[in-house]
CSV table of C-alpha atoms in Angstrom, one decimal:
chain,number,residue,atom,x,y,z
C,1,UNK,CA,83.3,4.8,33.3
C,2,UNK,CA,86.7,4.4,35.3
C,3,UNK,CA,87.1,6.7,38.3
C,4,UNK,CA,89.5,6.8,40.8
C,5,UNK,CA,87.1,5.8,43.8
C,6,UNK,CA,86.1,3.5,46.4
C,7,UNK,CA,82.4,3.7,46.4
C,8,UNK,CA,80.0,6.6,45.2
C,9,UNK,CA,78.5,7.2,48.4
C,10,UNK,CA,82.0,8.2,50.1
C,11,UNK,CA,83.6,10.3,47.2
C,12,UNK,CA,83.2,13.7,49.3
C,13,UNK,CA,84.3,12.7,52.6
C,14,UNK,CA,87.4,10.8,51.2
C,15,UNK,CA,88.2,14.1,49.1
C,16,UNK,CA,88.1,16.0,52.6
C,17,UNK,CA,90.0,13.6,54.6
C,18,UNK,CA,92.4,13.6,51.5
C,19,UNK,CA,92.6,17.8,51.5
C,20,UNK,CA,93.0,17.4,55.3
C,21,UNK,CA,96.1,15.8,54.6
C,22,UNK,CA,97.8,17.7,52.1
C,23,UNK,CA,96.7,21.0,53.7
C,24,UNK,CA,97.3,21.2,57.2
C,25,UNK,CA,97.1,24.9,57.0
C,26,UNK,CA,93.5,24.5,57.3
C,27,UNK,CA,91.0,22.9,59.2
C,28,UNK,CA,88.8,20.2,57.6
C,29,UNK,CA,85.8,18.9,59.5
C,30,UNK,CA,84.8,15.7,57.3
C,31,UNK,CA,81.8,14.8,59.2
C,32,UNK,CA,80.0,17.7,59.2
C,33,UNK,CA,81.7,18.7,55.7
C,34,UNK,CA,82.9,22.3,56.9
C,35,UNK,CA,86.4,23.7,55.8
C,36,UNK,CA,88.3,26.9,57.9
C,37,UNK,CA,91.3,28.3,57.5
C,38,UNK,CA,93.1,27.3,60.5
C,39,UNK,CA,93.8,30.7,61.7
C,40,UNK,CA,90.0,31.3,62.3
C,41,UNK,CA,88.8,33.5,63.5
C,42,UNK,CA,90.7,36.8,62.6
C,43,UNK,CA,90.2,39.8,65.6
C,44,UNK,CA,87.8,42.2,63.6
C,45,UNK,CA,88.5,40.5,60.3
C,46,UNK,CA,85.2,40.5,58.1
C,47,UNK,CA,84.6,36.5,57.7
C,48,UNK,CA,83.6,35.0,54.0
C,49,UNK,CA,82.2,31.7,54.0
C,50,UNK,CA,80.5,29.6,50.4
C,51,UNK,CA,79.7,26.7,49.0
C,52,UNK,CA,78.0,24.7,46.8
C,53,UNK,CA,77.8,21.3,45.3
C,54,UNK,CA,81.1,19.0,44.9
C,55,UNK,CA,82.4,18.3,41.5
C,56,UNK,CA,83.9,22.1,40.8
C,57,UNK,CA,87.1,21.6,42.3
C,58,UNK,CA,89.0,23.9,43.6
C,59,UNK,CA,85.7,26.0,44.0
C,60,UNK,CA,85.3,26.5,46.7
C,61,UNK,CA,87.5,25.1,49.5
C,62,UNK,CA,90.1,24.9,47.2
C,63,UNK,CA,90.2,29.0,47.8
C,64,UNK,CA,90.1,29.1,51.9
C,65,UNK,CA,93.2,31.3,53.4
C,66,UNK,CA,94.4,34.3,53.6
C,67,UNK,CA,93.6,37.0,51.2
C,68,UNK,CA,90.4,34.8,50.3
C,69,UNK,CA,87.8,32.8,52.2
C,70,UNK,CA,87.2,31.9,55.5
C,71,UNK,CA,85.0,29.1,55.3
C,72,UNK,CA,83.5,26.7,52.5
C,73,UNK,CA,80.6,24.4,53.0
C,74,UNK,CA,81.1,21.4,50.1
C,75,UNK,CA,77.5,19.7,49.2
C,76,UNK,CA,77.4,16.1,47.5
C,77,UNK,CA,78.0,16.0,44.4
C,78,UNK,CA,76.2,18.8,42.2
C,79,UNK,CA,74.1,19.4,45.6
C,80,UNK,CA,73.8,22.5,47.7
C,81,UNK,CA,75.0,22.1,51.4
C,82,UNK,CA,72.9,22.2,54.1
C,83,UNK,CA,72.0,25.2,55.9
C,84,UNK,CA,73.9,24.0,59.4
C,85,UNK,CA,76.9,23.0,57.6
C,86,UNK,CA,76.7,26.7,56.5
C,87,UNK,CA,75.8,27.6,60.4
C,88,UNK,CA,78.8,26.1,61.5
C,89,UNK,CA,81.2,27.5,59.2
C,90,UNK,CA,79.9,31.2,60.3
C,91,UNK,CA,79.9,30.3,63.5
C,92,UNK,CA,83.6,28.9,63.4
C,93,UNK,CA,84.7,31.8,61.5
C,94,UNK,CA,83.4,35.2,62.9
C,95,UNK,CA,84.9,37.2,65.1
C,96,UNK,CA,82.5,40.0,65.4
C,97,UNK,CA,83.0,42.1,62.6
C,98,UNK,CA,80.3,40.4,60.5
C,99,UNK,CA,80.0,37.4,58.0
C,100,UNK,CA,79.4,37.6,54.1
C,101,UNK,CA,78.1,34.8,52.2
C,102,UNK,CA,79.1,34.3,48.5
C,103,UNK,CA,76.6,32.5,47.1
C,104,UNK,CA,76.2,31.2,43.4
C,105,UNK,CA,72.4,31.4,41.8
C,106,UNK,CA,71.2,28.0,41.8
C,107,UNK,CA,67.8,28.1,43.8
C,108,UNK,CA,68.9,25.5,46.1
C,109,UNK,CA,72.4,27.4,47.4
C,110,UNK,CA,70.1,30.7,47.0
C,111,UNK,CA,67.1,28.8,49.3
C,112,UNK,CA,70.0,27.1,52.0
C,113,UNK,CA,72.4,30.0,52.3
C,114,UNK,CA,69.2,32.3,53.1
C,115,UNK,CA,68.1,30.3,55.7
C,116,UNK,CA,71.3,29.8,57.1
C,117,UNK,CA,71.7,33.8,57.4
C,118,UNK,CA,68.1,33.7,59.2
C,119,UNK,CA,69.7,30.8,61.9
C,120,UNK,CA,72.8,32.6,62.4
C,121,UNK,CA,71.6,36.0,62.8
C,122,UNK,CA,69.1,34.0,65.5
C,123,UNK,CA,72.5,32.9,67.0
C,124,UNK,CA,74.0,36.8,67.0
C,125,UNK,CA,76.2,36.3,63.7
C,126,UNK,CA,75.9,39.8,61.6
C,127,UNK,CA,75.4,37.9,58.1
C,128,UNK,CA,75.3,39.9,54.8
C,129,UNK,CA,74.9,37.6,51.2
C,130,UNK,CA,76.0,38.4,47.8
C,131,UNK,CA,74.5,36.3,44.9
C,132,UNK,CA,77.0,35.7,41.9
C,133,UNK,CA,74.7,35.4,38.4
C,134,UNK,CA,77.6,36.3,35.8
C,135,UNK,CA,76.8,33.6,32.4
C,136,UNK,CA,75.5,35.4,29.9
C,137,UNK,CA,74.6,31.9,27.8
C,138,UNK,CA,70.8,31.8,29.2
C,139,UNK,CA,68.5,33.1,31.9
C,140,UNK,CA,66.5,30.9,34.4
C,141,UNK,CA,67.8,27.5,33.1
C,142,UNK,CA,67.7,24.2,35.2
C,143,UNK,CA,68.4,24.9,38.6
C,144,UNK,CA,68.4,28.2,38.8
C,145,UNK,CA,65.9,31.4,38.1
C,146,UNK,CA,67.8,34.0,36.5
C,147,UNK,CA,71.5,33.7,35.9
C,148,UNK,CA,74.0,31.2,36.6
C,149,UNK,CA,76.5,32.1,38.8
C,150,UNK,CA,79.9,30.8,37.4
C,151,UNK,CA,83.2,31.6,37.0
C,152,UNK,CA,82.8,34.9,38.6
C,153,UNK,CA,82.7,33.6,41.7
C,154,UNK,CA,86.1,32.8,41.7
C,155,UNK,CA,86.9,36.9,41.3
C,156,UNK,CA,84.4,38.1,43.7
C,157,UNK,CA,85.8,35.5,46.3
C,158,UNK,CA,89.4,36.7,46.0
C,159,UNK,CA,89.0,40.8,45.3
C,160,UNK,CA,86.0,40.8,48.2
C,161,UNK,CA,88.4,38.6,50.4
C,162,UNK,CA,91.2,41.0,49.9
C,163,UNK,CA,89.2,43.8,51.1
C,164,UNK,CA,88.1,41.6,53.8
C,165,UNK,CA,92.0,41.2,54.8
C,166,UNK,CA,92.5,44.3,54.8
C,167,UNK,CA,89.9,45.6,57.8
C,168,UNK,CA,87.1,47.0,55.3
C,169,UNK,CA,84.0,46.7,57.2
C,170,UNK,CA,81.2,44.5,56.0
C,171,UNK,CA,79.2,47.3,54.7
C,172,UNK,CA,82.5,47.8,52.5
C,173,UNK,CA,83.7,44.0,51.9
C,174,UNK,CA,79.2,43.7,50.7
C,175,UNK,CA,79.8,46.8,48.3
C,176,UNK,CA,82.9,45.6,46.8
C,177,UNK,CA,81.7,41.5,46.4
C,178,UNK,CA,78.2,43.3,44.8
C,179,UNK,CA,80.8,45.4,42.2
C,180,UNK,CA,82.7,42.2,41.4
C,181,UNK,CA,79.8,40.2,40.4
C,182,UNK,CA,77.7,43.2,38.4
C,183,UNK,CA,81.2,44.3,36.5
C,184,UNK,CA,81.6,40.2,35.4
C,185,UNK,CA,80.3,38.1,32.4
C,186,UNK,CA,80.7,34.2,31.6
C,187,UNK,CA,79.9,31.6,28.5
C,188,UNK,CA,81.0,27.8,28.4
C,189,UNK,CA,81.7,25.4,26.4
C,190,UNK,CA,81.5,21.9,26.4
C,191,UNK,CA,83.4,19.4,23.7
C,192,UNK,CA,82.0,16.1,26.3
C,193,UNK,CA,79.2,15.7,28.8
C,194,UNK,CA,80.0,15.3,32.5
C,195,UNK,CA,80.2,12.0,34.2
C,196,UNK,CA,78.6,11.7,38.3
C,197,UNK,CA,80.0,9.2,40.6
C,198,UNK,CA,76.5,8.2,41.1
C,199,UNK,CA,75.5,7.4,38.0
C,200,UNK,CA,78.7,6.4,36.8
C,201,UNK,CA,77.6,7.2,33.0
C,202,UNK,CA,77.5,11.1,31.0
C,203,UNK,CA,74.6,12.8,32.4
C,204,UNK,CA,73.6,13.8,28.8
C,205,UNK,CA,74.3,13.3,25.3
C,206,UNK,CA,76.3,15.1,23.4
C,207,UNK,CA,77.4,13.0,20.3
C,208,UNK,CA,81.0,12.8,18.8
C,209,UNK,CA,81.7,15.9,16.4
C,210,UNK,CA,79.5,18.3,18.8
C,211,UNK,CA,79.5,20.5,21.1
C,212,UNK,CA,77.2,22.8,23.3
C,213,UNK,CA,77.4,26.1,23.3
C,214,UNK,CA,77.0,27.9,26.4
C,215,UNK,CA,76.5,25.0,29.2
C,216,UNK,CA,76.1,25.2,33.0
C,217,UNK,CA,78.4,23.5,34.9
C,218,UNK,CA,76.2,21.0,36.1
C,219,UNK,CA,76.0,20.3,32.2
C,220,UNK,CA,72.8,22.2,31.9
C,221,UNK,CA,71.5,22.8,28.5
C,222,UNK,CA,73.3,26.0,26.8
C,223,UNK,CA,72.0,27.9,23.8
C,224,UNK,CA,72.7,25.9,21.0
C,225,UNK,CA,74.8,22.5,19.9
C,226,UNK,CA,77.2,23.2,16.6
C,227,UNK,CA,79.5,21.0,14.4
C,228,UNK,CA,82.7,20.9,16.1
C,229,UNK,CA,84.7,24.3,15.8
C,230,UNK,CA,88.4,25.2,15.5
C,231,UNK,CA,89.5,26.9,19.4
C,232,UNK,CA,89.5,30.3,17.5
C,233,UNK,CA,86.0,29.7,16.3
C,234,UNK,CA,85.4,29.0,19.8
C,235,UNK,CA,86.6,32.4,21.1
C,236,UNK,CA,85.1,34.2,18.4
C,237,UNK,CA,82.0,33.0,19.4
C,238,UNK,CA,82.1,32.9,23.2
C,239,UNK,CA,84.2,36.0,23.4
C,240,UNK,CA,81.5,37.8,21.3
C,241,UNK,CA,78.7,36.5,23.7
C,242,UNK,CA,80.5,38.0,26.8
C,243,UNK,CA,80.8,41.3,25.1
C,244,UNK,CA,78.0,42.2,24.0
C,245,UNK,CA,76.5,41.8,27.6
C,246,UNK,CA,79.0,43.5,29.5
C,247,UNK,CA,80.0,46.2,27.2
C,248,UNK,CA,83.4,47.0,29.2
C,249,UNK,CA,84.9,51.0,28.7
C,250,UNK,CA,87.9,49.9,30.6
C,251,UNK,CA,90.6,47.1,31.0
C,252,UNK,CA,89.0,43.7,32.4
C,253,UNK,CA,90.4,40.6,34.1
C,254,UNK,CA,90.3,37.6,31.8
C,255,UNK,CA,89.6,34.1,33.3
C,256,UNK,CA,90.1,30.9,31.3
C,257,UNK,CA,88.7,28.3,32.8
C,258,UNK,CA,89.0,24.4,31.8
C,259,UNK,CA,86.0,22.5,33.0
C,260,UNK,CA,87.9,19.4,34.6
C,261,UNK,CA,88.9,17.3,31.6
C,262,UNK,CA,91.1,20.1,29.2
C,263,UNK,CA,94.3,19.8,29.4
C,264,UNK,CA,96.4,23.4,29.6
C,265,UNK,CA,98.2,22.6,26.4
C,266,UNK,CA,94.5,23.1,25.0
C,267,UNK,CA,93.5,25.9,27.6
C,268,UNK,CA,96.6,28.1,27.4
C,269,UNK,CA,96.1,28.0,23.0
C,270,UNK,CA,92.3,29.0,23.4
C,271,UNK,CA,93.4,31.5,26.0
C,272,UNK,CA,96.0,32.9,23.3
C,273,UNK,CA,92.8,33.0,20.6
C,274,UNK,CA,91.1,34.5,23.7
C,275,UNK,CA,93.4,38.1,24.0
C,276,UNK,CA,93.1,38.0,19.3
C,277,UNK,CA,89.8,38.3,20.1
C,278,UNK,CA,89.6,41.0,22.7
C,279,UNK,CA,92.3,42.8,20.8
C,280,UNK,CA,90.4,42.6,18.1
C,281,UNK,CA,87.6,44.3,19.8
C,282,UNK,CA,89.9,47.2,21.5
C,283,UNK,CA,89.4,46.3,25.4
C,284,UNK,CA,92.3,45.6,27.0
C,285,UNK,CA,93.3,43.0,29.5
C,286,UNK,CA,95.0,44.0,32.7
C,287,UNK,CA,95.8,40.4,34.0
C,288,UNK,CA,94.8,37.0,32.9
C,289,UNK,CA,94.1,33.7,34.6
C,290,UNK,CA,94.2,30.5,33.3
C,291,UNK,CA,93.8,27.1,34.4
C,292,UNK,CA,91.3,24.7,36.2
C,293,UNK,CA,89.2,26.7,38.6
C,294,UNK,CA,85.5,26.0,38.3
C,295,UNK,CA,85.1,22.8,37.4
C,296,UNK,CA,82.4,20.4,36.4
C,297,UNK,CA,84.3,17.0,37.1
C,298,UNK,CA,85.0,15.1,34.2
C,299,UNK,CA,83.8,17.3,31.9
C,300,UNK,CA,85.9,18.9,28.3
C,301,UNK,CA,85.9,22.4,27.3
C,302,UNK,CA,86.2,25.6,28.8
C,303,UNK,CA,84.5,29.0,30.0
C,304,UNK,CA,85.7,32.5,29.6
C,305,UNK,CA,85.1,35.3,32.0
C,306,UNK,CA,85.6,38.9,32.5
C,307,UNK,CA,85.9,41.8,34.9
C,308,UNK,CA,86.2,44.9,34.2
C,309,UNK,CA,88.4,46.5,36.8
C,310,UNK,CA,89.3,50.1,38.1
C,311,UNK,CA,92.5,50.7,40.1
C,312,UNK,CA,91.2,49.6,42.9
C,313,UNK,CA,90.1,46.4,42.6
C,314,UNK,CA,92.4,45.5,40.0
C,315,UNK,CA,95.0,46.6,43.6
C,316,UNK,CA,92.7,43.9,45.4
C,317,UNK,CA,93.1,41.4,43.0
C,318,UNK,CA,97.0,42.1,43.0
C,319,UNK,CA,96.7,41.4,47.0
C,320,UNK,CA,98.3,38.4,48.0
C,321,UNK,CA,96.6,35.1,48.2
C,322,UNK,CA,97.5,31.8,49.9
C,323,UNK,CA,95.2,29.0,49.0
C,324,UNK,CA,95.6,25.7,48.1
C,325,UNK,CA,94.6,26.7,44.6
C,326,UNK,CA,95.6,30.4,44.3
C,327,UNK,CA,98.7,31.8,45.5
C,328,UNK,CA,100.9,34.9,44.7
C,329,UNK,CA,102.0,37.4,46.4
C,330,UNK,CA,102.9,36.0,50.2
């Protein structure tokens, strides 16, 4: 496979040092792989600091400013971060008023970010966590018991970072993040496998003329393969997956989310099959986001997520933002 690298081993660091470039707004610290917005720390601001693996770009540091988080912690490739890169980022990023770790359930995030709450509370750091398990496609697959946590991560980040922004206390910013994740439901799709720098070659099959229905983004199994379907076939059945788990009585947020490899033309006519659907089915959609925002490198298709919001946090999600990946409002 061509990629646009030097060598395997230095794919993350020569992202960083490239993000440090373009974004002097924030502070990148490639060595020890620990990105803050520059501004860090806030006077009595509620910090929120994640992580996870590389390969989802922009999750996460691709959402550290204002309005969203304080801190990410990028892993290699597909790999947790290490509990003192996650240390570090609380430590650089706390003023006092407490720190809240968004964490997505993989065991290894869930196993690193608890034991870096244990080390910075040792250090005086008030730490509170919130685990994001939002896909609906199966429970306690590879990598993770219980849910994934997907693209739900990307709404509890920005409504529990406005919140955050605005002076809630942690108790508050905790309660809110907690809301976020239990009100949101995900499925994906994949049309390709993904490709790691590492092995340089798709990480499984998935033959020409089919695709899996409800894959991780690590390209974990999902719940079944199919012929190849039309985008509204797609929706039907993905939509249809999402609802019947979350069962929303009120307007939602609708994310649709390319996994690295679909082009917008693609995502913005699924997304358009997307609101038939949930038309269809009488729940209305209060604002939609589409584009690449939880990514699983190389890989085609797409994931659809929703939220059902009340006034308020639909007011936080409103909130201005300024990220290198979401922005409105400032």
């Amino acid at each position: 496979m061509k990629m646009l690298i030097n060598v395997p081993e230095t794919v993350v660091a020569d992202a960083l040092r490239g993000m440090a470039a373009a974004h002097p707004e924030l502070t990148v610290d490639v060595e020890n792989r620990v990105v803050v917005r520059r501004d860090a720390p806030v006077a009595g601001k509620v910090a929120l600091v994640s992580g996870g693996g590389s390969g989802h770009e922009p999750l996460h540091a691709g959402f550290v400013g204002p309005g969203m988080l304080s801190a990410a912690c990028p892993g290699e490739v597909f790999t947790s971060p290490v509990p003192d890169q996650m240390v570090r980022a609380a430590a650089a990023v706390d003023s006092g008023a407490g720190v809240l770790f968004v964490v997505k359930n993989y065991t290894g995030d869930v196993l690193n970010f608890e034991m870096a709450a244990e080390l910075a509370e040792d250090e005086g750091i008030q730490v509170a966590q919130v685990v994001v398990d939002d896909d609906v496609a199966v429970s306690d697959s590879t990598f993770t018991a219980g849910r994934r946590g997907t693209g739900a991560t990307l709404f509890v980040e920005k409504i529990a970072g406005a919140a955050a922004d605005e002076g809630a206390p942690l108790e508050r910013v905790v309660s809110v993040a907690r809301q976020v994740n239990g009100s949101s439901r995900s499925f994906g799709v994949a049309l390709s496998a993904v490709t790691t720098p590492a092995k340089g070659s798709p990480t499984f099959d998935l033959p020409t003329g089919e695709l899996e229905l409800g894959i991780g983004i690590h390209g974990e199994p999902g719940r079944e393969r199919r012929p190849m379907m039309t985008s509204g076939e797609i929706a039907d059945f993905a939509v249809h997956a999402v609802l019947e788990d979350l069962r929303p009585t009120g307007p939602v947020l609708a994310l649709v989310n390319g996994m690295g490899a679909t082009p917008l033309l693609e995502l913005y006519g699924f997304n358009a099959e997307v609101q038939r659907v949930l038309a269809e089915r009488g729940v209305p959609v209060a604002r939609t986001l589409v584009g690449n925002y939880v990514t699983s490198l190389d890989m085609a298709g797409c994931s659809v997520t929703l939220c059902q919001v009340d006034e308020e946090l639909l007011r936080l999600w409103d909130a201005p933002v300024e990220t290198p990946a979401l922005r409105w409002g400032r």
